[in-house]
Short mmCIF file of C-alpha atoms in Angstrom, two decimals:
data_model
loop_
_atom_site.label_atom_id
_atom_site.label_comp_id
_atom_site.label_asym_id
_atom_site.label_seq_id
_atom_site.Cartn_x
_atom_site.Cartn_y
_atom_site.Cartn_z
CA ASP A 22 111.41 56.35 121.33
CA THR A 23 112.65 58.78 118.68
CA GLU A 24 112.37 62.10 120.40
CA VAL A 25 114.32 64.48 122.55
CA THR A 26 112.39 65.90 125.49
CA GLN A 27 113.17 69.11 127.34
CA THR A 28 111.84 70.48 130.59
CA PRO A 29 110.57 72.94 131.49
CA LYS A 30 108.91 74.35 128.36
CA HIS A 31 109.03 77.85 129.78
CA LEU A 32 111.13 79.35 132.57
CA VAL A 33 111.15 82.82 134.05
CA MET A 34 113.94 83.62 136.47
CA GLY A 35 115.52 86.55 138.20
CA MET A 36 119.17 87.44 137.87
CA THR A 37 119.96 86.02 141.31
CA ASN A 38 118.18 82.71 140.82
CA LYS A 39 119.67 79.29 140.21
CA LYS A 40 117.76 77.03 137.86
CA SER A 41 118.40 74.01 135.65
CA LEU A 42 117.26 72.97 132.21
CA LYS A 43 116.87 69.28 131.52
CA CYS A 44 117.12 67.23 128.35
CA GLU A 45 116.51 63.53 127.85
CA GLN A 46 116.75 61.12 124.93
CA HIS A 47 116.35 57.35 124.69
CA MET A 48 117.63 56.82 121.16
CA GLY A 49 120.98 55.50 122.33
CA HIS A 50 122.74 58.59 121.07
CA ARG A 51 126.13 59.22 122.65
CA ALA A 52 126.52 62.86 121.58
CA MET A 53 124.38 65.62 123.08
CA TYR A 54 124.34 69.34 122.43
CA TRP A 55 123.13 72.61 123.87
CA TYR A 56 122.23 75.47 121.55
CA LYS A 57 121.03 78.99 122.23
CA GLN A 58 118.60 80.59 119.79
CA LYS A 59 117.61 84.24 119.87
CA ALA A 60 114.49 85.41 118.07
CA LYS A 61 114.78 85.31 114.26
CA LYS A 62 118.30 83.93 114.49
CA PRO A 63 119.78 80.48 113.84
CA PRO A 64 120.74 78.16 116.69
CA GLU A 65 124.18 78.87 118.09
CA LEU A 66 126.19 76.02 119.50
CA MET A 67 127.08 76.25 123.18
CA PHE A 68 128.32 72.84 124.31
CA VAL A 69 128.88 69.36 122.92
CA TYR A 70 129.14 66.18 124.98
CA SER A 71 130.50 63.03 123.42
CA TYR A 72 130.34 59.80 125.43
CA GLU A 73 129.38 61.85 128.48
CA LYS A 74 132.50 64.00 128.27
CA LEU A 75 132.53 67.68 127.35
CA SER A 76 134.17 67.95 123.94
CA ILE A 77 133.26 71.48 122.83
CA ASN A 78 132.66 74.64 124.86
CA GLU A 79 132.04 77.57 122.55
CA SER A 80 133.50 80.10 125.00
CA VAL A 81 130.24 80.16 126.92
CA PRO A 82 130.20 82.30 130.10
CA SER A 83 130.60 80.36 133.32
CA ARG A 84 127.11 81.33 134.47
CA PHE A 85 126.07 78.45 132.16
CA SER A 86 127.25 75.10 133.50
CA PRO A 87 126.51 71.91 131.56
CA GLU A 88 126.34 68.46 133.04
CA CYS A 89 125.90 65.05 131.47
CA PRO A 90 125.11 62.60 134.31
CA ASN A 91 124.57 59.65 131.98
CA SER A 92 124.18 58.83 128.30
CA SER A 93 120.50 59.77 128.25
CA LEU A 94 120.50 62.99 130.23
CA LEU A 95 121.90 66.45 129.70
CA ASN A 96 121.46 69.36 132.09
CA LEU A 97 122.24 73.04 131.84
CA HIS A 98 122.65 74.76 135.20
CA LEU A 99 121.96 78.47 135.22
CA HIS A 100 123.19 80.97 137.79
CA ALA A 101 123.35 84.76 137.87
CA LEU A 102 122.04 85.14 134.35
CA GLN A 103 121.58 88.44 132.57
CA PRO A 104 118.49 89.67 130.71
CA GLU A 105 120.37 89.22 127.42
CA ASP A 106 120.51 85.50 128.15
CA SER A 107 116.79 85.32 127.46
CA ALA A 108 116.40 82.95 124.52
CA LEU A 109 115.19 79.55 123.39
CA TYR A 110 117.58 76.86 124.64
CA LEU A 111 117.64 73.82 122.42
CA CYS A 112 118.99 70.39 123.20
CA ALA A 113 119.96 67.95 120.46
CA SER A 114 121.42 64.48 120.23
CA SER A 115 123.12 62.33 117.63
CA GLN A 116 125.40 59.39 117.25
CA PRO A 117 128.96 60.69 117.67
CA THR A 118 129.92 59.59 114.16
CA VAL A 119 126.79 61.01 112.51
CA LEU A 120 126.11 64.71 111.96
CA GLU A 121 122.32 64.51 111.74
CA GLN A 122 121.11 65.90 115.04
CA PHE A 123 117.69 65.43 116.56
CA PHE A 124 116.39 68.48 118.36
CA GLY A 125 114.08 68.85 121.31
CA PRO A 126 111.31 71.49 121.44
CA GLY A 127 113.42 73.84 123.53
CA THR A 128 113.01 75.74 126.77
CA ARG A 129 111.92 79.35 126.42
CA LEU A 130 113.94 81.22 129.06
CA THR A 131 113.17 84.73 130.23
CA VAL A 132 115.57 86.47 132.61
CA LEU A 133 114.10 89.42 134.46
CA GLY B 8 135.53 84.07 108.58
CA GLU B 9 133.78 81.08 107.08
CA SER B 10 130.02 81.31 107.11
CA VAL B 11 126.84 79.80 105.82
CA GLY B 12 124.34 82.32 104.50
CA LEU B 13 120.99 82.49 102.79
CA HIS B 14 120.05 84.78 99.92
CA LEU B 15 116.45 85.65 100.94
CA PRO B 16 115.17 86.18 104.46
CA THR B 17 111.49 85.70 103.47
CA LEU B 18 109.90 83.75 100.63
CA SER B 19 106.18 83.96 99.93
CA VAL B 20 104.55 81.41 97.63
CA GLN B 21 101.06 80.34 96.66
CA GLU B 22 99.73 77.04 97.87
CA GLY B 23 100.43 74.38 95.27
CA ASP B 24 103.42 76.17 93.77
CA ASN B 25 106.96 74.86 94.04
CA SER B 26 109.31 76.61 96.48
CA ILE B 27 113.05 77.03 96.16
CA ILE B 28 115.12 78.09 99.14
CA ASN B 29 118.75 78.92 98.48
CA CYS B 30 121.87 78.80 100.63
CA ALA B 31 125.43 79.86 99.92
CA TYR B 32 128.30 78.39 101.86
CA SER B 33 131.89 79.53 101.94
CA ASN B 34 133.73 76.63 103.61
CA SER B 35 134.98 74.62 100.64
CA ALA B 36 136.06 71.82 102.99
CA SER B 37 132.50 71.10 104.15
CA ASP B 38 131.39 67.67 103.02
CA TYR B 39 128.00 67.37 104.68
CA PHE B 40 124.97 69.63 104.43
CA ILE B 41 121.59 69.43 106.07
CA TRP B 42 118.28 71.26 105.91
CA TYR B 43 116.12 71.83 108.95
CA LYS B 44 112.57 73.17 109.22
CA GLN B 45 111.60 75.10 112.31
CA GLU B 46 107.97 75.90 113.02
CA SER B 47 107.02 78.57 115.47
CA GLY B 48 107.59 77.47 119.07
CA LYS B 49 109.29 74.21 118.07
CA GLY B 50 112.78 72.87 117.68
CA PRO B 51 114.40 72.36 114.27
CA GLN B 52 113.17 69.28 112.42
CA PHE B 53 115.36 67.33 110.00
CA ILE B 54 114.22 67.53 106.38
CA ILE B 55 116.98 66.15 104.22
CA ASP B 56 120.76 65.94 104.04
CA ILE B 57 123.37 65.51 101.35
CA ARG B 58 127.03 64.62 101.21
CA SER B 59 129.49 66.39 98.96
CA ASN B 60 129.94 63.34 96.75
CA MET B 61 126.35 63.85 95.53
CA ASP B 62 124.75 66.61 93.44
CA LYS B 63 121.13 65.83 94.17
CA ARG B 64 119.07 63.97 96.68
CA GLN B 65 115.32 63.51 96.77
CA GLY B 66 112.93 62.90 99.59
CA GLN B 67 109.20 63.07 99.89
CA ARG B 68 108.23 66.33 98.08
CA VAL B 69 111.69 67.74 98.77
CA THR B 70 114.87 67.81 96.72
CA VAL B 71 118.25 69.16 97.74
CA LEU B 72 120.69 70.28 95.07
CA LEU B 73 124.37 70.87 95.73
CA ASN B 74 126.60 72.84 93.40
CA LYS B 75 130.13 72.56 94.76
CA THR B 76 131.58 74.71 91.98
CA VAL B 77 129.77 77.81 93.18
CA LYS B 78 129.27 76.56 96.76
CA HIS B 79 125.52 76.73 96.56
CA LEU B 80 122.82 74.59 98.13
CA SER B 81 119.11 74.68 97.45
CA LEU B 82 116.00 73.09 98.87
CA GLN B 83 113.09 72.54 96.52
CA ILE B 84 109.65 71.83 97.93
CA ALA B 85 107.09 70.53 95.46
CA ALA B 86 103.40 71.47 95.69
CA THR B 87 103.93 73.69 98.72
CA GLN B 88 101.29 73.35 101.40
CA PRO B 89 100.26 75.65 104.27
CA GLY B 90 101.94 73.20 106.65
CA ASP B 91 105.25 73.99 104.98
CA SER B 92 105.17 77.50 106.41
CA ALA B 93 108.19 77.73 108.69
CA VAL B 94 111.76 78.96 108.89
CA TYR B 95 114.22 76.83 106.96
CA PHE B 96 117.89 76.58 107.94
CA CYS B 97 120.74 75.07 106.04
CA ALA B 98 123.73 73.84 108.01
CA GLU B 99 127.15 72.53 107.15
CA ASN B 100 129.77 70.60 109.02
CA GLY B 101 132.86 72.76 108.51
CA LYS B 102 134.98 69.67 108.13
CA ASP B 103 138.31 71.42 108.34
CA THR B 104 137.57 72.92 111.72
CA GLY B 105 138.25 69.56 113.34
CA ARG B 106 134.99 69.77 115.21
CA ARG B 107 132.04 67.50 114.82
CA ALA B 108 129.51 70.30 114.91
CA LEU B 109 127.06 71.99 112.58
CA THR B 110 127.14 75.65 111.61
CA PHE B 111 123.72 77.03 110.76
CA GLY B 112 122.87 79.62 108.14
CA SER B 113 120.74 82.63 108.98
CA GLY B 114 117.41 81.09 107.89
CA THR B 115 114.66 81.78 105.36
CA ARG B 116 111.04 82.20 106.37
CA LEU B 117 108.66 80.46 103.97
CA GLN B 118 105.13 81.85 103.91
CA VAL B 119 102.52 79.85 102.02
CA GLN B 120 99.53 81.85 100.85
CA PRO B 121 96.26 79.87 100.57
#
């Protein structure tokens, strides 16, 4: 299996909702990433997990809470988001010693 | 601050022509560069990478050139096809930041005219 899967594909939520984005890979990669991508912009790094431990947090607001329950799964818990948080959320994975990252298709998030 | 940027936001070419997408980087400590292709509604897809100890690397229909003197990276696509239409991002590793993370450039949209 050489792909990264993300669910859901699309998500619409209100500012008071709590939701979670899920990411899964079965390539044996031990580094996983969350990126945020606004329209017509490059991906912006949010979080990096290496060997299931958070190694980079790019000063992301606490309304975004990442979780890495095991080496194959990465979650992003969302709570009290703002409309400006609407974006494509991309998950990626790699071997920790290799910079080539494999991206999932993303979750298109709309916050109303 | 350090950044990775692209010269042209949109490039339009005729089908069958060769395409050249350029990227300037400013972090002289970067030693790894990668090109991604992103089609509408999809995640970035790896195209080709290159390390700083190389000047050129070829793949299938693609070539990446690295000029460390002027800190310039280019992606050449031979015999461009309609399926090549996408946004192309270069990224670099910012080695001296101490982080194992990629910094993406702003992207170039390639439009292939039939």
